Short mmCIF file of C-alpha atoms in Angstrom, two decimals:
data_model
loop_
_atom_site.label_atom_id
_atom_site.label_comp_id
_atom_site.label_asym_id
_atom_site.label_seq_id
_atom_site.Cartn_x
_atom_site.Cartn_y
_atom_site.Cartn_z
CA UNK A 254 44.12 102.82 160.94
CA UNK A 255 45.13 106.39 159.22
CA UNK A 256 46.88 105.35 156.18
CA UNK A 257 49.41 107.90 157.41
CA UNK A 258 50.18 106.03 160.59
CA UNK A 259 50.56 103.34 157.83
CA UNK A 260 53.20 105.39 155.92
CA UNK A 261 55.03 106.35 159.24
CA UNK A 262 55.52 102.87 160.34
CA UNK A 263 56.25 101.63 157.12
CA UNK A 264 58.90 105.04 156.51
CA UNK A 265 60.80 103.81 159.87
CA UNK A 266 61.02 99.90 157.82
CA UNK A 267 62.63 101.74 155.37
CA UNK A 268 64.92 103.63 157.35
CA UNK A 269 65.86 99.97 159.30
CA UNK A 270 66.41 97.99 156.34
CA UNK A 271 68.89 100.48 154.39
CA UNK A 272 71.13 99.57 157.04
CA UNK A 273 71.67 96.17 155.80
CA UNK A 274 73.28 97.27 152.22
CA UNK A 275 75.94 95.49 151.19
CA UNK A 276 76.04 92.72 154.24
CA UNK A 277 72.88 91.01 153.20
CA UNK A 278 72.79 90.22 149.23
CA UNK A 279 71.59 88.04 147.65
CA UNK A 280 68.94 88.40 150.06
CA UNK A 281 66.52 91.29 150.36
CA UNK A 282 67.04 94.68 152.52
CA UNK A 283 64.20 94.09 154.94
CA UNK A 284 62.89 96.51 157.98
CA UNK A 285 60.07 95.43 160.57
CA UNK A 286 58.35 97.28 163.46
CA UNK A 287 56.13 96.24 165.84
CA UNK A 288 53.54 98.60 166.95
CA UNK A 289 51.15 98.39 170.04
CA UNK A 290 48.62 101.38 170.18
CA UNK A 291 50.89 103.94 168.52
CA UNK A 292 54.22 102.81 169.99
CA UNK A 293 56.45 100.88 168.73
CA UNK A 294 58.02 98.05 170.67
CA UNK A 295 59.87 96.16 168.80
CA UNK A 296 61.92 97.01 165.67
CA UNK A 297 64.78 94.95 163.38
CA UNK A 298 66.33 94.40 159.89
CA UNK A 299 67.92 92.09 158.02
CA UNK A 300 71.71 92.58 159.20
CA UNK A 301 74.08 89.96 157.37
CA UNK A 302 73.31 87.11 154.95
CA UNK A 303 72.47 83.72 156.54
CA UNK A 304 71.45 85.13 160.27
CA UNK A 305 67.89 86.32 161.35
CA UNK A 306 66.06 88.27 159.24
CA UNK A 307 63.94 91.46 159.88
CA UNK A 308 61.00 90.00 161.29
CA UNK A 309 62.97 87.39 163.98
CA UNK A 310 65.24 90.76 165.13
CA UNK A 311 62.12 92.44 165.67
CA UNK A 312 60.32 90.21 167.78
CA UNK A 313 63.80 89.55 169.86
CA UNK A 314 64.29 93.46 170.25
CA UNK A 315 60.79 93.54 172.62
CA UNK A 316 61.80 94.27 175.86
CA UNK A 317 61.11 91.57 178.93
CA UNK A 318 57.71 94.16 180.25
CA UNK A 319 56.50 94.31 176.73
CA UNK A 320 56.69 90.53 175.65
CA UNK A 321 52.85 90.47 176.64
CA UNK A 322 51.64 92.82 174.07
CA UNK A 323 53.15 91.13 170.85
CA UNK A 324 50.31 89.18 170.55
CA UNK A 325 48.17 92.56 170.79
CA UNK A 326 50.44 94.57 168.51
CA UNK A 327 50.90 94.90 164.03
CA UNK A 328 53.76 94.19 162.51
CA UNK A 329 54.72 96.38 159.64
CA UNK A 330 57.60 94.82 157.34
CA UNK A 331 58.72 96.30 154.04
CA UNK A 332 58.85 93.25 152.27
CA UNK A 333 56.31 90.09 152.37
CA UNK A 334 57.51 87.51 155.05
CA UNK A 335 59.55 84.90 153.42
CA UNK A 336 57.67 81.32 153.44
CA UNK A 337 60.25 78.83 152.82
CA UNK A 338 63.06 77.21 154.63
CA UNK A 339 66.45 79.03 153.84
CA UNK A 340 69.21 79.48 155.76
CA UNK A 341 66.80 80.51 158.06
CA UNK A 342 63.39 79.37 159.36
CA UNK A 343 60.10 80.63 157.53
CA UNK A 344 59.31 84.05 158.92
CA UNK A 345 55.53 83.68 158.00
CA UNK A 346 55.76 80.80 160.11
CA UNK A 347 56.96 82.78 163.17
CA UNK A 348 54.84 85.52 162.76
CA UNK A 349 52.03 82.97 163.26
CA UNK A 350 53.34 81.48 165.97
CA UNK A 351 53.88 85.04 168.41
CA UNK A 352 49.85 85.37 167.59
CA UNK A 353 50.28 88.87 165.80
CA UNK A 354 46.72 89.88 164.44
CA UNK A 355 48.12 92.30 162.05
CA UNK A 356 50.32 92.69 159.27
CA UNK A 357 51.10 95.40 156.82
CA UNK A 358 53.59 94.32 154.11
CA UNK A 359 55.07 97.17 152.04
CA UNK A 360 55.15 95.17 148.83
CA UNK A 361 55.37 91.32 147.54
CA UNK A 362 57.87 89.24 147.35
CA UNK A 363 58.18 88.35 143.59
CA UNK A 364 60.95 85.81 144.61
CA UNK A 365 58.94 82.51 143.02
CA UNK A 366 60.12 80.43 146.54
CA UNK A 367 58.11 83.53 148.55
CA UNK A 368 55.58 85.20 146.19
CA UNK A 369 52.21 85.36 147.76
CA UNK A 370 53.37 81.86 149.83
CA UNK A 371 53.60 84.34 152.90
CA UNK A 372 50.94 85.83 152.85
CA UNK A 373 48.86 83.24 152.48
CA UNK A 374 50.33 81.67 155.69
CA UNK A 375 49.14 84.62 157.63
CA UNK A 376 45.64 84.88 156.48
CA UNK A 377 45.27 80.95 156.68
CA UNK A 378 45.94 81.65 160.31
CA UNK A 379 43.54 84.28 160.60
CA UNK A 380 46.06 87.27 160.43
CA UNK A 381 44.39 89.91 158.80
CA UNK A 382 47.27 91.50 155.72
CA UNK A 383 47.23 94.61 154.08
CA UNK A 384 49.57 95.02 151.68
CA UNK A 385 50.66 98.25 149.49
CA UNK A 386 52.07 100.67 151.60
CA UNK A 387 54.70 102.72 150.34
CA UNK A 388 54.70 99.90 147.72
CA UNK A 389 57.04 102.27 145.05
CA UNK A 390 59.66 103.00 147.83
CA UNK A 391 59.80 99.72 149.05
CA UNK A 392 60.15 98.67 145.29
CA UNK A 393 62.59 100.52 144.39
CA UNK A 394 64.89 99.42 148.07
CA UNK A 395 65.54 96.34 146.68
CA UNK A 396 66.00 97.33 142.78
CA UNK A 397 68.87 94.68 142.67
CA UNK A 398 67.08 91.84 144.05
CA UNK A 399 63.59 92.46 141.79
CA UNK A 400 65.75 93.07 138.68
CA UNK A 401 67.77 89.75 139.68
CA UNK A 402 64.85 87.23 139.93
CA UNK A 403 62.26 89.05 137.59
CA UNK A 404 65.03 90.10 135.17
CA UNK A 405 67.15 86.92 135.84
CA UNK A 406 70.49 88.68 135.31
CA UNK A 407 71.94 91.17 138.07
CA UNK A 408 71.35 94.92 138.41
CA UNK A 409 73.78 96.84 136.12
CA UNK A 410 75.53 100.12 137.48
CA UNK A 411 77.59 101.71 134.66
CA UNK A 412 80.35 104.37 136.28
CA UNK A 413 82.87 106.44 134.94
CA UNK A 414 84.89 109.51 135.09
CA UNK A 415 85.40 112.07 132.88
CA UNK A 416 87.23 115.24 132.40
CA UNK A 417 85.12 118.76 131.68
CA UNK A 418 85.54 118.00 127.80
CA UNK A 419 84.30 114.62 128.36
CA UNK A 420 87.47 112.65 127.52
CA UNK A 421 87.92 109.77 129.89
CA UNK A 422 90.76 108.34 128.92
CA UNK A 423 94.31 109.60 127.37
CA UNK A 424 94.56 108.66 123.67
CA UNK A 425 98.24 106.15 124.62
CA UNK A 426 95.59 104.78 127.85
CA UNK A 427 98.00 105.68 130.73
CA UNK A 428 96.56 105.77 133.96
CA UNK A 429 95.61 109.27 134.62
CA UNK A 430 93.82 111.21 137.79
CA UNK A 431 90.21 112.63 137.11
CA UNK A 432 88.39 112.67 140.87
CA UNK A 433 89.67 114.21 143.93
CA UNK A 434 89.94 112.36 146.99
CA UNK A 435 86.22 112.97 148.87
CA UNK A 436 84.86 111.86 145.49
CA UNK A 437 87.15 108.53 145.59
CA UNK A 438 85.67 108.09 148.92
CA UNK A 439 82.14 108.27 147.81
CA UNK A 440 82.84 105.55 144.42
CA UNK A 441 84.61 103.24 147.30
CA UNK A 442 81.07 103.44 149.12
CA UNK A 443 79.34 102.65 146.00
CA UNK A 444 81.54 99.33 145.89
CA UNK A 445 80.62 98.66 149.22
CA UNK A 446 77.03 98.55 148.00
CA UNK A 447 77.03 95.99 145.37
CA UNK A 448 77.91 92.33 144.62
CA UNK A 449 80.36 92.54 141.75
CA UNK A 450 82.88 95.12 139.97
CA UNK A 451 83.09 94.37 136.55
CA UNK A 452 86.44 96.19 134.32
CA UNK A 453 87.69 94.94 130.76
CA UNK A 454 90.97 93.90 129.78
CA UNK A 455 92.31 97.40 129.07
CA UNK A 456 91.57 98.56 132.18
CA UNK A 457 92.86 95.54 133.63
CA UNK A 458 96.45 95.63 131.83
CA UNK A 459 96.57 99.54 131.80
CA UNK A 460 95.80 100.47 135.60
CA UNK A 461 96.75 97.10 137.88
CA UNK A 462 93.21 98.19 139.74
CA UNK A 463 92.43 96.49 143.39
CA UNK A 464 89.05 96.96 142.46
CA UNK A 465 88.54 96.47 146.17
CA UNK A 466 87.00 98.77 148.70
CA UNK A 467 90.03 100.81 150.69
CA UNK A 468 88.43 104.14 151.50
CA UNK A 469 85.12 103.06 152.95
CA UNK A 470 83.77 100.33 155.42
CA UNK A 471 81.99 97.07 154.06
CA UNK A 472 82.90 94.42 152.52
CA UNK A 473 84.40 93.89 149.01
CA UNK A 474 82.68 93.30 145.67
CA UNK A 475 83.74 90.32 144.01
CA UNK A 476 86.09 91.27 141.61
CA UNK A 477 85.14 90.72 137.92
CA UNK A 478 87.32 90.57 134.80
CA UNK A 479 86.95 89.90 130.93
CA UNK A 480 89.70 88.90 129.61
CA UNK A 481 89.73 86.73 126.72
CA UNK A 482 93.20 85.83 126.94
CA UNK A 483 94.36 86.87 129.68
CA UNK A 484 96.79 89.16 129.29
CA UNK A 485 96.54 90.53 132.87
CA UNK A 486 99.82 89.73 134.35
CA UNK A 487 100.16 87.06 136.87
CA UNK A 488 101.62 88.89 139.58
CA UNK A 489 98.66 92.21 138.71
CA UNK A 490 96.50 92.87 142.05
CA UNK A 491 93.60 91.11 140.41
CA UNK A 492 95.26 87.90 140.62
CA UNK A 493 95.96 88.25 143.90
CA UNK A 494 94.60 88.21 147.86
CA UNK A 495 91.71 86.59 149.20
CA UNK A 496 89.45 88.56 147.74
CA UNK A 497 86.82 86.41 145.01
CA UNK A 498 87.60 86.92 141.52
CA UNK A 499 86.40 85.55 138.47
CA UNK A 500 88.45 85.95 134.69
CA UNK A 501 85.92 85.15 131.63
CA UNK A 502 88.14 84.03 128.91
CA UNK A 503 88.00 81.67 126.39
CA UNK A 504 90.37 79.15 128.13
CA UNK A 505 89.84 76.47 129.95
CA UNK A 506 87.34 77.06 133.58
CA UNK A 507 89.03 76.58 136.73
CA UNK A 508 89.65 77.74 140.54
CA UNK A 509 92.23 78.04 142.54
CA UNK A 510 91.91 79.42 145.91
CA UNK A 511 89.39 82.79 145.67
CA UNK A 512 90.12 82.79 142.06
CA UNK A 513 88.09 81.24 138.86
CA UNK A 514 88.35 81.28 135.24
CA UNK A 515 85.25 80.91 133.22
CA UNK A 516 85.39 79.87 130.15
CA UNK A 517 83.40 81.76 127.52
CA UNK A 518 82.62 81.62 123.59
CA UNK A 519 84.20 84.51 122.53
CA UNK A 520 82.74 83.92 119.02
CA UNK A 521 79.16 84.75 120.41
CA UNK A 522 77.91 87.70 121.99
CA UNK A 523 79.91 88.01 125.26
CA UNK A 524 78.00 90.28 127.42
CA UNK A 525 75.02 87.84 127.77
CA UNK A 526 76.96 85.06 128.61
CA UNK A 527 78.41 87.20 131.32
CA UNK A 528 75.51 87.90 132.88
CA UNK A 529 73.98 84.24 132.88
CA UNK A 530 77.39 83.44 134.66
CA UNK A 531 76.82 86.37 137.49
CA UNK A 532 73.40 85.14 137.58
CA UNK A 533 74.23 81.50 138.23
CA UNK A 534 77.13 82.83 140.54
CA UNK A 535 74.08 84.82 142.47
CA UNK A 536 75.73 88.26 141.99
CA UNK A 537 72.90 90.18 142.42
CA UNK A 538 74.49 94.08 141.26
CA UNK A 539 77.56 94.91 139.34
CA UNK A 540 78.83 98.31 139.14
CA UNK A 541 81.22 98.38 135.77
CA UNK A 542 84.16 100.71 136.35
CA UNK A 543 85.72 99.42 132.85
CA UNK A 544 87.06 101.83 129.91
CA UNK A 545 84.74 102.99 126.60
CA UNK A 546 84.68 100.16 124.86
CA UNK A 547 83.33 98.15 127.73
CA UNK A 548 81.02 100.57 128.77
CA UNK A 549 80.05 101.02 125.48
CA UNK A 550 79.09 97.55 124.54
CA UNK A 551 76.70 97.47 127.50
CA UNK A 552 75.06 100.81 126.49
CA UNK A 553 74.55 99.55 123.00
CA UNK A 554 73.44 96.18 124.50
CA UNK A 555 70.74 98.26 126.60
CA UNK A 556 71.64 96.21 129.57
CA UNK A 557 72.32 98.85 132.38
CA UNK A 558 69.98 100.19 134.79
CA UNK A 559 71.54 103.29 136.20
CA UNK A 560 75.02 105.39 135.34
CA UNK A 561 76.84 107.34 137.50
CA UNK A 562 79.17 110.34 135.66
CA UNK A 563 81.71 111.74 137.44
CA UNK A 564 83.27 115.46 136.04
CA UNK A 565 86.05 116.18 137.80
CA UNK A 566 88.18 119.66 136.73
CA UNK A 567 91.17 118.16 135.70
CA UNK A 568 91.48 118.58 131.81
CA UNK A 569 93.03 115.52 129.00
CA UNK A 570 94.80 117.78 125.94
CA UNK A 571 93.40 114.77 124.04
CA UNK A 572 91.96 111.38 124.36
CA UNK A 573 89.36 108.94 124.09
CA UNK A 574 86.00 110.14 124.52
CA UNK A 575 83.24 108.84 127.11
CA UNK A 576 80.39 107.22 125.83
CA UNK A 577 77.29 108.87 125.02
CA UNK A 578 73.91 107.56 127.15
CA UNK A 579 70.77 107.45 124.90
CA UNK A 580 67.74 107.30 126.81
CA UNK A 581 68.92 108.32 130.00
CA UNK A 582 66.93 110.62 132.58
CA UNK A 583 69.12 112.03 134.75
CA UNK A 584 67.71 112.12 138.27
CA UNK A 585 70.34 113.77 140.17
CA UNK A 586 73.74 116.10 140.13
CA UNK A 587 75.63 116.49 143.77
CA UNK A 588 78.93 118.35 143.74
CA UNK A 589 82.07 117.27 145.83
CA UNK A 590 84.92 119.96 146.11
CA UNK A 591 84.51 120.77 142.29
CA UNK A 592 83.54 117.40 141.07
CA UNK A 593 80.29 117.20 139.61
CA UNK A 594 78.38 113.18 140.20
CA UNK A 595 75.04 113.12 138.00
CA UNK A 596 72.79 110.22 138.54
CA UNK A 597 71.11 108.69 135.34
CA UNK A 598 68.27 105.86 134.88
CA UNK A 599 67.93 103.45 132.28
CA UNK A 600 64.12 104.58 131.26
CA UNK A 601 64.37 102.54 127.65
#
C-alpha cells in the first residue's frame, strides 16, 4: 500500500488515542483502525485504565453488516499489541483470533512484558507486520510511558509563573496573583494530564494549595509533597479529602485513608529517592508547581523533561527570582489575554 495511506490511517490512531490522556496511565495512549479497501470500519482507543484497550474497542465498534470483512481488513494501531495478560486479555492474542492478515504498528512497545512479544505472536500466526509508521509521532504520544520504563523514573514537567521581570515569588513569600483566569484554566488542564503534582514545603506552608484540578474536567493528580518535617498544618487542604496524597519526610511511613507518609533520608540526595518512590508508586508524569528552590534543585539535578513558563503582566516591586533553564530549546510561545506560556525541552 501507498505509504501515505499508511500515514493517514496511522494520523487517525493518533487522533483516537489522544483522547485517552489522563484516564488511562500507567498504561499507554493507544488508537486502532480497521481498514477494508480504503474504508475504515472499525476504529477504538484505549479509554480508562483496566477496561479494553484500543485494539478490543476497535474490533467491537464494526458494525453487524461489516463483521464479515474483519478477517479481510488491516489493522493499524499506534502502539505494538500488548502480549501479556494484564488487567486485560493479550491483544496480540485477539488480533489472531478475528483472522486479520495485516498489521501496521506505529512503533514498539519497549515495555520489557510487551517488547517485540506481540509482534511475534502475529507473524507466528502468519500475520504479515509492518512496523514504523509515523514511528517519531507515535514516540513522542506516549513520552511519559517510554521515559517511565526506559528511564525507570516518571516524566518530569517543571511549571511556573513569573512576572515580566522574572520574579516569581515576593521576597516575605506571600501568596501573590501572576496568571489571569483563561490561563488558570489551561495549567488546571495540564493537571488533568499527568499522574502526580509535586510542590515543596514552602509552597505547601505559604499557599494552602488544593493542588487538585477545579477548572477543567478529568481526574486529579495525586497530590505530592516534600516535607521533611512536616510543617504543613494538619487541618491545610493537602491533608485533606479523598484525593491520594503522599508527604516524603524523614518520619516514620504510614497511611491513613488516601494519605501516606514516606519516609526518606534526608541526609542523602532527596530528589532521587523521590523519584524511585513515584516509580515504585507507578506515577508515570509529575508536573512540579513548587517554588525556586524546588524547581531549582531539579534543574541542577538535570532531571526534567519539559518546562512550561508562564509571564503574566502583573509586576513584583521585588522578590525572588525564577530559575534560569540551561539547555533548554524552547519549542513553543502561545499567548492568553496578555499572558505569555513558552514551551521548553530538556535537550541535555
Amino acid at each position: 500500500m501507498d505509504s501515505s495511506f499508511d500515514e493517514f490511517y496511522m494520523q487517525r490512531c493518533l487522533q483516537l488515542a489522544k483522547l485517552g490522556a489522563g484516564y488511562v496511565a500507567p498504561n499507554p495512549m493507544v488508537g486502532a483502525v480497521l481498514v477494508h479497501q480504503g474504508r475504515i470500519i472499525g476504529e477504538g482507543y484505549h479509554r480508562l485504565y483496566g477496561q479494553a484497550h484500543a485494539e478490543v474497542n476497535c474490533v467491537r465498534s464494526v458494525t453487524a453488516e461489516d463483521q464479515h470483512l474483519i478477517s479481510l481488513s488491516t489493522m493499524y494501531v499506534s502502539l505494538e499489541p500488548c502480549a501479556h495478560h494484564g488487567k486485560t486479555p493479550p491483544c496480540a492474542a485477539l488480533i489472531v483470533s478475528q483472522r486479520i492478515p495485516e498489521v501496521v504498528i506505529g512503533c514498539v512497545d519497549t515495555f520489557s512484558a510487551v517488547s517485540g512479544k506481540g509482534i511475534s505472536i502475529l507473524e507466528n500466526a502468519g500475520i504479515t507486520v509492518r512496523t514504523g509508521v509515523l514511528e517519531k509521532e507515535c514516540r513522542e504520544l506516549n513520552k511519559r510511558f517510554f521515559t517511565y520504563h526506559e528511564q525507570q523514573r516518571p516524566y518530569i514537567i517543571l511549571k511556573w509563573a513569573q512576572d515580566p521581570s522574572g520574579y516569581m515569588a515576593t521576597a516575605d513569600g506571600a501568596p501573590i496573583r501572576l496568571s489571569n483566569i483563561f490561563t488558570d484554566r489551561l495549567v488546571h488542564r495540564w493537571r488533568s494530564e499527568e499522574a502526580g503534582i509535586l510542590v515543596g514545603t514552602g509552597t505547601a506552608v505559604n499557599d494552602n494549595p488544593r493542588l487538585n484540578n477545579r477548572l477543567w474536567t478529568g481526574k486529579d493528580p495525586v497530590r505530592l509533597v516534600i516535607d521533611r518535617t512536616l510543617k504543613t498544618p494538619r487541618h491545610f487542604h493537602l491533608w485533606q479529602g479523598d484525593i491520594p496524597t503522599l508527604f516524603f519526610t524523614e518520619g516514620t511511613s504510614s497511611k491513613e485513608g488516601a494519605t501516606e507518609t514516606v519516609q526518606l533520608n534526608f541526609e542523602q540526595p532527596v530528589l532521587p529517592q523521590v523519584l524511585q518512590q513515584l516509580y515504585e508508586h507507578r506515577i508515570l508524569s509529575v508536573i512540579v508547581e513548587g517554588g525556586p528552590y524546588l524547581l531549582q534543585r531539579f534543574i541542577e539535578a538535570g532531571l526534567w523533561d519539559e518546562a512550561r513558563v508562564i509571564t503574566g503582566t502583573n509586576a513584583i516591586p521585588d522578590g525572588r527570582k525564577a530559575p534560569a533553564l540551561p539547555h533548554a530549546l524552547l519549542t513553543e510561545e502561545i499567548f492568553l489575554e496578555g499572558d505569555s506560556i513558552r514551551y521548553y525541552i530538556n535537550k541535555s
